[in-house]
PDB file of C-alpha atoms in Angstrom:
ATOM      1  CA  UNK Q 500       0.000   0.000   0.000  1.00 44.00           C
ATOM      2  CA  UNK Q 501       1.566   3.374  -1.279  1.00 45.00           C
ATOM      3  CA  UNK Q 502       1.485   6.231   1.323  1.00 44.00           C
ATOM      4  CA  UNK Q 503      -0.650   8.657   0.212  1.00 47.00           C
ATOM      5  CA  UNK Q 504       0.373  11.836  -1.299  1.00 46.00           C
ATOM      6  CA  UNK Q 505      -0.095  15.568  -0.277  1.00 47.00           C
ATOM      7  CA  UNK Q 506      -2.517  15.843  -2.527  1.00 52.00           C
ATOM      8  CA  UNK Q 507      -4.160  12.993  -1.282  1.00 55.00           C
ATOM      9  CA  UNK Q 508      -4.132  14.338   2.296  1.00 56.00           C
ATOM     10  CA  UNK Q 509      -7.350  15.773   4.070  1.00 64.00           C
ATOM     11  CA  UNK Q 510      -8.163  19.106   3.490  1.00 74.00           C
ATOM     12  CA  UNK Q 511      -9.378  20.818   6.879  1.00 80.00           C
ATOM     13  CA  UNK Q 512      -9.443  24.508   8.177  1.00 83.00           C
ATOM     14  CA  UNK Q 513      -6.622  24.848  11.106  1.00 86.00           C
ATOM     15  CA  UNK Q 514      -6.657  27.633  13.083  1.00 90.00           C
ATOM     16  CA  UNK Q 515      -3.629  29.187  14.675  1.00 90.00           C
ATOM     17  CA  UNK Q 516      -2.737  32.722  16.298  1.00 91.00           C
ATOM     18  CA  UNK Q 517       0.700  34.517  15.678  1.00 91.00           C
ATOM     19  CA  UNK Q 518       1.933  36.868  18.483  1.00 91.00           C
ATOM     20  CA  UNK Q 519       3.896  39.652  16.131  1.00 91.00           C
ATOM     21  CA  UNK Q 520       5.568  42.892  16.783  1.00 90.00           C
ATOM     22  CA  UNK Q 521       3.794  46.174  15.896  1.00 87.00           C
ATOM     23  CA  UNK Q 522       6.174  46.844  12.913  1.00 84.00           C
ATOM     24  CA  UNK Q 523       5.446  47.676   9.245  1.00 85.00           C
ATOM     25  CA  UNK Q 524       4.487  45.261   6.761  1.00 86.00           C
ATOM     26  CA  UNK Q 525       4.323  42.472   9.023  1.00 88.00           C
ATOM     27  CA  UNK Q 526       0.542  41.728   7.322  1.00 86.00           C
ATOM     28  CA  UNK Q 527       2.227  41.792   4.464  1.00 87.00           C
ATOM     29  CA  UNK Q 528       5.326  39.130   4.915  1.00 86.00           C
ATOM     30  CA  UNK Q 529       3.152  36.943   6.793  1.00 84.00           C
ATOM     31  CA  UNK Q 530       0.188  36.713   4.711  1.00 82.00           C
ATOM     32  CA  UNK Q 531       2.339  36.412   1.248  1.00 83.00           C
ATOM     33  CA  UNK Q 532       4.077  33.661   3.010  1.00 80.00           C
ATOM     34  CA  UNK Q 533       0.834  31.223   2.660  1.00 77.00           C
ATOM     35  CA  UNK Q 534       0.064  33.560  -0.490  1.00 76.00           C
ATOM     36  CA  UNK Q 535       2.964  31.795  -2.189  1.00 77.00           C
ATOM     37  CA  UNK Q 536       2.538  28.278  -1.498  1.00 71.00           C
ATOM     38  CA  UNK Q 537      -1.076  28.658  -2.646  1.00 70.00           C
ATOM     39  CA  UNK Q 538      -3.220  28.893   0.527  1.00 73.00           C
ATOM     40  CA  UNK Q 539      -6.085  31.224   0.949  1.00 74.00           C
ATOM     41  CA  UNK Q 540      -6.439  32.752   4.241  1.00 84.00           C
ATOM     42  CA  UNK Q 541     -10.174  31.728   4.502  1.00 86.00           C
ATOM     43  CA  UNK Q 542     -10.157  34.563   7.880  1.00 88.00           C
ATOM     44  CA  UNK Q 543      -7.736  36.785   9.587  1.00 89.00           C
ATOM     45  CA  UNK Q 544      -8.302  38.913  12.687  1.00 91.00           C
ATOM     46  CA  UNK Q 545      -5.306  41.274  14.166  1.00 91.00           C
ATOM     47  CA  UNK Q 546      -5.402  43.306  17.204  1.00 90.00           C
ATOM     48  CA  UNK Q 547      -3.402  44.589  19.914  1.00 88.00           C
ATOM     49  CA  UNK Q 548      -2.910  42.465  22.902  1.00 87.00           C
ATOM     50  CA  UNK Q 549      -1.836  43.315  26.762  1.00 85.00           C
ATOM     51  CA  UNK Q 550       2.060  44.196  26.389  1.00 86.00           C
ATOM     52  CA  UNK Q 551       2.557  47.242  24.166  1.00 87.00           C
ATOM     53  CA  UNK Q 552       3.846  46.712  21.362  1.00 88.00           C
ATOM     54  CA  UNK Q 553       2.673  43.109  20.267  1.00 90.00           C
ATOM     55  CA  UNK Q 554      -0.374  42.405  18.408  1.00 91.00           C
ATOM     56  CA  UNK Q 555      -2.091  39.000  18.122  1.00 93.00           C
ATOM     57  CA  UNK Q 556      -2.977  37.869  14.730  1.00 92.00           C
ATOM     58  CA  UNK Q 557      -5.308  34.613  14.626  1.00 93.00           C
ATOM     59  CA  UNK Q 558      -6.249  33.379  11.167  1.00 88.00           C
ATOM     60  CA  UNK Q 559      -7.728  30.001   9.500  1.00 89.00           C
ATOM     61  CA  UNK Q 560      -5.904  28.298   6.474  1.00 84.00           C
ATOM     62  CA  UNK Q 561      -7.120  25.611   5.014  1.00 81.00           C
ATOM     63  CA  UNK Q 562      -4.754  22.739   3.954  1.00 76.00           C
ATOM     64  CA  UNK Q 563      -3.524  19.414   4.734  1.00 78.00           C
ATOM     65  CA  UNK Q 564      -1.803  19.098   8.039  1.00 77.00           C
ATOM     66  CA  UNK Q 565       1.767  18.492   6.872  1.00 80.00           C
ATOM     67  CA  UNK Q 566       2.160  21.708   4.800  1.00 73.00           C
ATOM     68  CA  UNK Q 567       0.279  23.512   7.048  1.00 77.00           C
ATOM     69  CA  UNK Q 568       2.945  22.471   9.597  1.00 83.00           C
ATOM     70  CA  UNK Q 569       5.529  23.601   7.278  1.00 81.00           C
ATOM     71  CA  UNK Q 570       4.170  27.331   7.088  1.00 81.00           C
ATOM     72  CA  UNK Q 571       4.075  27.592  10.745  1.00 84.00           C
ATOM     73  CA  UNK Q 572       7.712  26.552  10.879  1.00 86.00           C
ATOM     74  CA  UNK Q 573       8.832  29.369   8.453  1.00 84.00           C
ATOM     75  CA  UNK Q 574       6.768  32.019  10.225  1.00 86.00           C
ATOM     76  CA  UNK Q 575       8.316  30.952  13.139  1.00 87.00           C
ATOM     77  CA  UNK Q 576      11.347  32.292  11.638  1.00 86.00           C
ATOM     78  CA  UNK Q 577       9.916  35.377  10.416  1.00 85.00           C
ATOM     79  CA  UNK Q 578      12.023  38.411  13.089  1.00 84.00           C
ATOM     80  CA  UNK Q 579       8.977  39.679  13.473  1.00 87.00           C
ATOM     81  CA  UNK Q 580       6.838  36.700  14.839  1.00 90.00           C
ATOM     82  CA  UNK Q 581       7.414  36.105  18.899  1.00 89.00           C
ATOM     83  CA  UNK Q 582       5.581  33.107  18.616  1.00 89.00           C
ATOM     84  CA  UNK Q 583       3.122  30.583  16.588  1.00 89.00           C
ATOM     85  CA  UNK Q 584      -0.079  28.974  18.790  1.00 88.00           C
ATOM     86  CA  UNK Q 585      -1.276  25.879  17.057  1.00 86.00           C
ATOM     87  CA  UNK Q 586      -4.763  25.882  18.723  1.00 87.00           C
ATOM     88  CA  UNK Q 587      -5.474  22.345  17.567  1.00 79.00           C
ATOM     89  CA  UNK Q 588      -2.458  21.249  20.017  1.00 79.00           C
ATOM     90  CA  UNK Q 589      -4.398  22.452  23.490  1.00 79.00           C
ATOM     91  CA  UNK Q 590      -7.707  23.597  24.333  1.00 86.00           C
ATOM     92  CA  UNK Q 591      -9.205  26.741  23.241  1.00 89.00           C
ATOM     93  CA  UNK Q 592     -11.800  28.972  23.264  1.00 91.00           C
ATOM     94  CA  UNK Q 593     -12.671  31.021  20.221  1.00 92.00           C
ATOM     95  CA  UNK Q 594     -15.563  33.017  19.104  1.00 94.00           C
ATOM     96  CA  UNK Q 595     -16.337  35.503  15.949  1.00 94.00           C
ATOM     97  CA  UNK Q 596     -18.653  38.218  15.060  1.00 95.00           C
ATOM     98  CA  UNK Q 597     -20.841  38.858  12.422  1.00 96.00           C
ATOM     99  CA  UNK Q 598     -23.114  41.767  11.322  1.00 98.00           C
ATOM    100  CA  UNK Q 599     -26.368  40.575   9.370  1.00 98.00           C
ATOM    101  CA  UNK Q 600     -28.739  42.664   7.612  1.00 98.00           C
ATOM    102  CA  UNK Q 601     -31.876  41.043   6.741  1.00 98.00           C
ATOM    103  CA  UNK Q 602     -35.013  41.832   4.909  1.00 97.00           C
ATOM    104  CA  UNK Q 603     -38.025  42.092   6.449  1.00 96.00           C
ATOM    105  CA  UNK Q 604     -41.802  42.928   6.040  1.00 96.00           C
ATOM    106  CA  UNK Q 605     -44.972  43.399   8.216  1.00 94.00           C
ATOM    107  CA  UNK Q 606     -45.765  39.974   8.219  1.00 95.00           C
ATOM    108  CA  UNK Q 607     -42.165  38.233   8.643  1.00 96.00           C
ATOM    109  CA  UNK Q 608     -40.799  40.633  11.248  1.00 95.00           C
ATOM    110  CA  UNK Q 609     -42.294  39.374  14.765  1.00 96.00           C
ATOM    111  CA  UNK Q 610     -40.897  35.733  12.885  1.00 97.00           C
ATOM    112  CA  UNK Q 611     -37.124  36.897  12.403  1.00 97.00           C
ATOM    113  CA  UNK Q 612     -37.257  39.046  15.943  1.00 97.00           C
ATOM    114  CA  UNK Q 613     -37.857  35.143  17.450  1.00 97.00           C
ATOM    115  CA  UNK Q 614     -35.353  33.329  15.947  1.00 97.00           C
ATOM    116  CA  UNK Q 615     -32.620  36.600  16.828  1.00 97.00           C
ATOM    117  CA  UNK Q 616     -33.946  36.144  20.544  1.00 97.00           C
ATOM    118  CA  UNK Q 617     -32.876  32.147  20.025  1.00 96.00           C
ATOM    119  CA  UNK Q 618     -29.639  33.078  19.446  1.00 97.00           C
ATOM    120  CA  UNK Q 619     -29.293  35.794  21.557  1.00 96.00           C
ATOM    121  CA  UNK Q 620     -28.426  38.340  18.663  1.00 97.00           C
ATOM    122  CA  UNK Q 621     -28.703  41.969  19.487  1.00 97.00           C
ATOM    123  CA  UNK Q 622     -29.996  44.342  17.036  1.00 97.00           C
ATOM    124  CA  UNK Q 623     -28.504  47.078  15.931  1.00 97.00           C
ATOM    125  CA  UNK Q 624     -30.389  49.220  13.343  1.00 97.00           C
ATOM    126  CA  UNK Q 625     -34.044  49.319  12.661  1.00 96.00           C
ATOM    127  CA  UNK Q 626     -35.446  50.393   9.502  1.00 94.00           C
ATOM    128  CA  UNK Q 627     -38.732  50.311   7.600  1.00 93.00           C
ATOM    129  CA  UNK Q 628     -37.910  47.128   5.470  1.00 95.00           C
ATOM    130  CA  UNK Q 629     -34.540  45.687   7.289  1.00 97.00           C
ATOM    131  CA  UNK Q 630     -32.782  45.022  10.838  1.00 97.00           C
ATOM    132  CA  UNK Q 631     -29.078  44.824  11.267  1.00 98.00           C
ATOM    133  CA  UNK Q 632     -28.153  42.252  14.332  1.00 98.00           C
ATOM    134  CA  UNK Q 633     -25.209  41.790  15.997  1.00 98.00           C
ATOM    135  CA  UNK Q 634     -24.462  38.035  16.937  1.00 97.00           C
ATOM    136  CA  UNK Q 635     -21.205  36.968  18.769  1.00 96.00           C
ATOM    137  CA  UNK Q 636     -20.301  33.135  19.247  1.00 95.00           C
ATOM    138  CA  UNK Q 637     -18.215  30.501  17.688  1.00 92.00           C
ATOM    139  CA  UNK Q 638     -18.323  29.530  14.100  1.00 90.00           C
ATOM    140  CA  UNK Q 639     -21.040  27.253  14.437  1.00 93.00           C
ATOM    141  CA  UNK Q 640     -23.499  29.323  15.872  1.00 96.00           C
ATOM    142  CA  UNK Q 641     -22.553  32.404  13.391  1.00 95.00           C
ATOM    143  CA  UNK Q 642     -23.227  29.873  10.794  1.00 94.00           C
ATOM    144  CA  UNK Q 643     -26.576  28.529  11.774  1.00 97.00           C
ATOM    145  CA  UNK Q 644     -27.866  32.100  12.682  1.00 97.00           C
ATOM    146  CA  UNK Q 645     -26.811  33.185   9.003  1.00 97.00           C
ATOM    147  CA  UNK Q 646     -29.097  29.779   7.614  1.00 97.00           C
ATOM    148  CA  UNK Q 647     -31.778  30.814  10.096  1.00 97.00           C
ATOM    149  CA  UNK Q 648     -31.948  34.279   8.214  1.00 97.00           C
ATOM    150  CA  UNK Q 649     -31.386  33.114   4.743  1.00 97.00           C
ATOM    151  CA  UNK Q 650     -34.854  32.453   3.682  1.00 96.00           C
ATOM    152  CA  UNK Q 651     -35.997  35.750   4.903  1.00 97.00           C
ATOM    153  CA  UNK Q 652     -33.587  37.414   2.354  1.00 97.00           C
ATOM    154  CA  UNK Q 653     -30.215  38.301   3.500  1.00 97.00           C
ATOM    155  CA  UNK Q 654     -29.123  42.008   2.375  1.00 97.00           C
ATOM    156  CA  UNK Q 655     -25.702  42.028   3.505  1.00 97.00           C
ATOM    157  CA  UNK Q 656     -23.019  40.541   5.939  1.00 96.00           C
ATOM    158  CA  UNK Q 657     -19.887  41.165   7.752  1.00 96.00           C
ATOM    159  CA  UNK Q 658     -18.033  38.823   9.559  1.00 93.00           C
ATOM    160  CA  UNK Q 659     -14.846  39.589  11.939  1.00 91.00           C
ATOM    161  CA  UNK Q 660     -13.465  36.261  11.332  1.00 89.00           C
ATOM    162  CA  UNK Q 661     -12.198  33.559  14.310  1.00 92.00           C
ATOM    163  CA  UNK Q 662     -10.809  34.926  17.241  1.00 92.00           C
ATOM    164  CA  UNK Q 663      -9.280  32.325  20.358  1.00 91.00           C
ATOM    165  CA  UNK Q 664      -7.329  31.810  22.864  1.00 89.00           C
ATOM    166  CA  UNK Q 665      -5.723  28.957  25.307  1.00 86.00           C
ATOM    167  CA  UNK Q 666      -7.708  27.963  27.634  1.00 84.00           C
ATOM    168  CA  UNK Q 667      -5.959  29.034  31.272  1.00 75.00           C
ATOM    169  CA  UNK Q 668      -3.774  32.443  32.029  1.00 63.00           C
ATOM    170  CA  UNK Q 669      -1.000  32.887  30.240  1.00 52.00           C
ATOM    171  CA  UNK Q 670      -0.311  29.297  28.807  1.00 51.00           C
ATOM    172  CA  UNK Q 671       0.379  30.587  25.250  1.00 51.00           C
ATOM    173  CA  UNK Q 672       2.548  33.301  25.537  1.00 51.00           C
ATOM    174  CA  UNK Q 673       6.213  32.781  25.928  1.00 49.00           C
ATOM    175  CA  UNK Q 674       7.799  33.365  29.371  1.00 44.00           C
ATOM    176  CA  UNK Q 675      10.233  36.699  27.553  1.00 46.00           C
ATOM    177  CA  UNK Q 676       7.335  38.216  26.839  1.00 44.00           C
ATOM    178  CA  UNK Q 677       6.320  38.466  30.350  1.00 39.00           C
ATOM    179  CA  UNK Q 678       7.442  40.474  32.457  1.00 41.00           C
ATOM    180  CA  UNK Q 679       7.381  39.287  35.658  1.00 43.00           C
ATOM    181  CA  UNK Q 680       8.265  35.612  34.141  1.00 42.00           C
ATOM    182  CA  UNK Q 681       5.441  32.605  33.503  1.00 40.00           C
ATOM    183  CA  UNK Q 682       2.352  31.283  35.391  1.00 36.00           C
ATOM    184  CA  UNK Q 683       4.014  28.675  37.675  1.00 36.00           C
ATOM    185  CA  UNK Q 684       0.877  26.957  37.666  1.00 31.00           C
ATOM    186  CA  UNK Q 685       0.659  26.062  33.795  1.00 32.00           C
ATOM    187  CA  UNK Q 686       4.392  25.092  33.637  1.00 36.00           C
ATOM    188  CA  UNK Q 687       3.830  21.360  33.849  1.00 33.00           C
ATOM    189  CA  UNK Q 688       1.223  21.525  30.468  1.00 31.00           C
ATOM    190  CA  UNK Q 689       2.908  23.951  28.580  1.00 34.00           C
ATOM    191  CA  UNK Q 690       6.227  22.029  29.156  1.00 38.00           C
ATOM    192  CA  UNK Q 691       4.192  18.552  28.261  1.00 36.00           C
ATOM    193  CA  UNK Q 692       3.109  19.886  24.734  1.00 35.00           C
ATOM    194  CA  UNK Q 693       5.714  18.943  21.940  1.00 42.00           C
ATOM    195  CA  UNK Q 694       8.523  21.662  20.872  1.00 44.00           C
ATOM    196  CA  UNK Q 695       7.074  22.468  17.424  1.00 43.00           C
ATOM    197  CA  UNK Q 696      10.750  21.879  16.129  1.00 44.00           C
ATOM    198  CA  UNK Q 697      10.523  18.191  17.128  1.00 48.00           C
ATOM    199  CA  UNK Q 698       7.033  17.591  15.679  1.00 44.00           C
ATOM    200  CA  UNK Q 699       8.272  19.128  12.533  1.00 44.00           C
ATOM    201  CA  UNK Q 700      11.131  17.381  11.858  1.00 47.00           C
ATOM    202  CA  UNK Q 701       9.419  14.240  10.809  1.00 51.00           C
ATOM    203  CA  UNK Q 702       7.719  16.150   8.306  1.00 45.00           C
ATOM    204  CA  UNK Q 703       8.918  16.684   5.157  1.00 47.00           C
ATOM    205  CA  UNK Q 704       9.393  19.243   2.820  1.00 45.00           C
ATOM    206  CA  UNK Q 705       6.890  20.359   0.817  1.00 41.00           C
ATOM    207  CA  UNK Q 706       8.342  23.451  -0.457  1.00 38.00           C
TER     208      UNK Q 706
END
């Protein structure tokens, strides 16, 4: 039995956060990095974090897992990267927003104002033939909310894209960014996850 190819590998989403430094182009490098091995950035959130001066970036690129691997290992090396989480290596907790205008009319709005309660979206314009909510959850939800509305006519949409972090205090961020120095507590698990360099060795490369 032949071992299957890269192209013969799964295709999934994988979502992972890069902590960066607040310097130019930095988008830029990173993004062009999965731009040139032919990977679409399905979404990509960046904002500022607790220490000034780094900014969290946390995107979703689908691919197989083994050149997916190999990305994070050159943005790794990127001087401007501090550090690459692999959420699919710990737990996480991640959530997105979305803005949804949909169509309404005297007979369907009571109708759409129920389902918005179910899902505990917010609204946030009112007009004569439309209502903008505001829904925050993971993708799931933001998915299922957007089917919900689909029927009624869906005007427009804007969505943030995944946002997460580890579950725990400080069990992602490396100990020189800190400082006052790591959470003693989370030592033992962040110390009984794989180095990234020795997972990726036994991968090969794609590039």
């Amino acid at each position: 039995m032949t071992a299957p190819t890269p192209q013969d590998q799964p295709q999934r989403d994988h979502l992972v956060s890069a902590l960066v430094r607040d310097e130019p182009r930095v988008l830029t490098r990173i993004t062009s990095l999965f731009g040139r091995r032919g990977y679409n950035i399905k979404s990509l959130s960046v904002g500022s974090t607790e220490h000034p001066g780094v900014s969290r970036m946390t995107f979703v690129v689908t691919g197989d897992r083994g050149v997916v691997e190999q990305a994070m290992r050159q943005l790794e090396k990127l001087h401007d990267v501090v550090r690459i989480i692999d959420h699919s290596l710990e737990k996480y907790v991640d959530r997105e927003l979305v803005l949804v205008k949909v169509a309404i009319t005297p007979e369907s709005r009571v109708e759409v104002r129920q389902i918005a309660e179910d899902f505990r979206a917010r609204i946030v314009d009112v007009g004569r033939h439309a209502l903008t909510f505001e829904v925050t959850g993971d993708e799931g939800k933001i998915t299922a909310f957007i089917e919900q509305m689909r029927p009624f006519g869906i005007l427009e949409t804007m969505r943030t894209g995944r946002i997460a972090l580890t579950r725990g205090s400080n069990a992602d961020i490396p100990s020189h960014v800190y400082h006052g120095g790591e959470t003693e507590t989370l030592r033992p698990v962040v110390e009984s996850v794989e180095p990234r360099e020795e997972r990726a060795r036994g991968v090969p490369n794609l590039f």
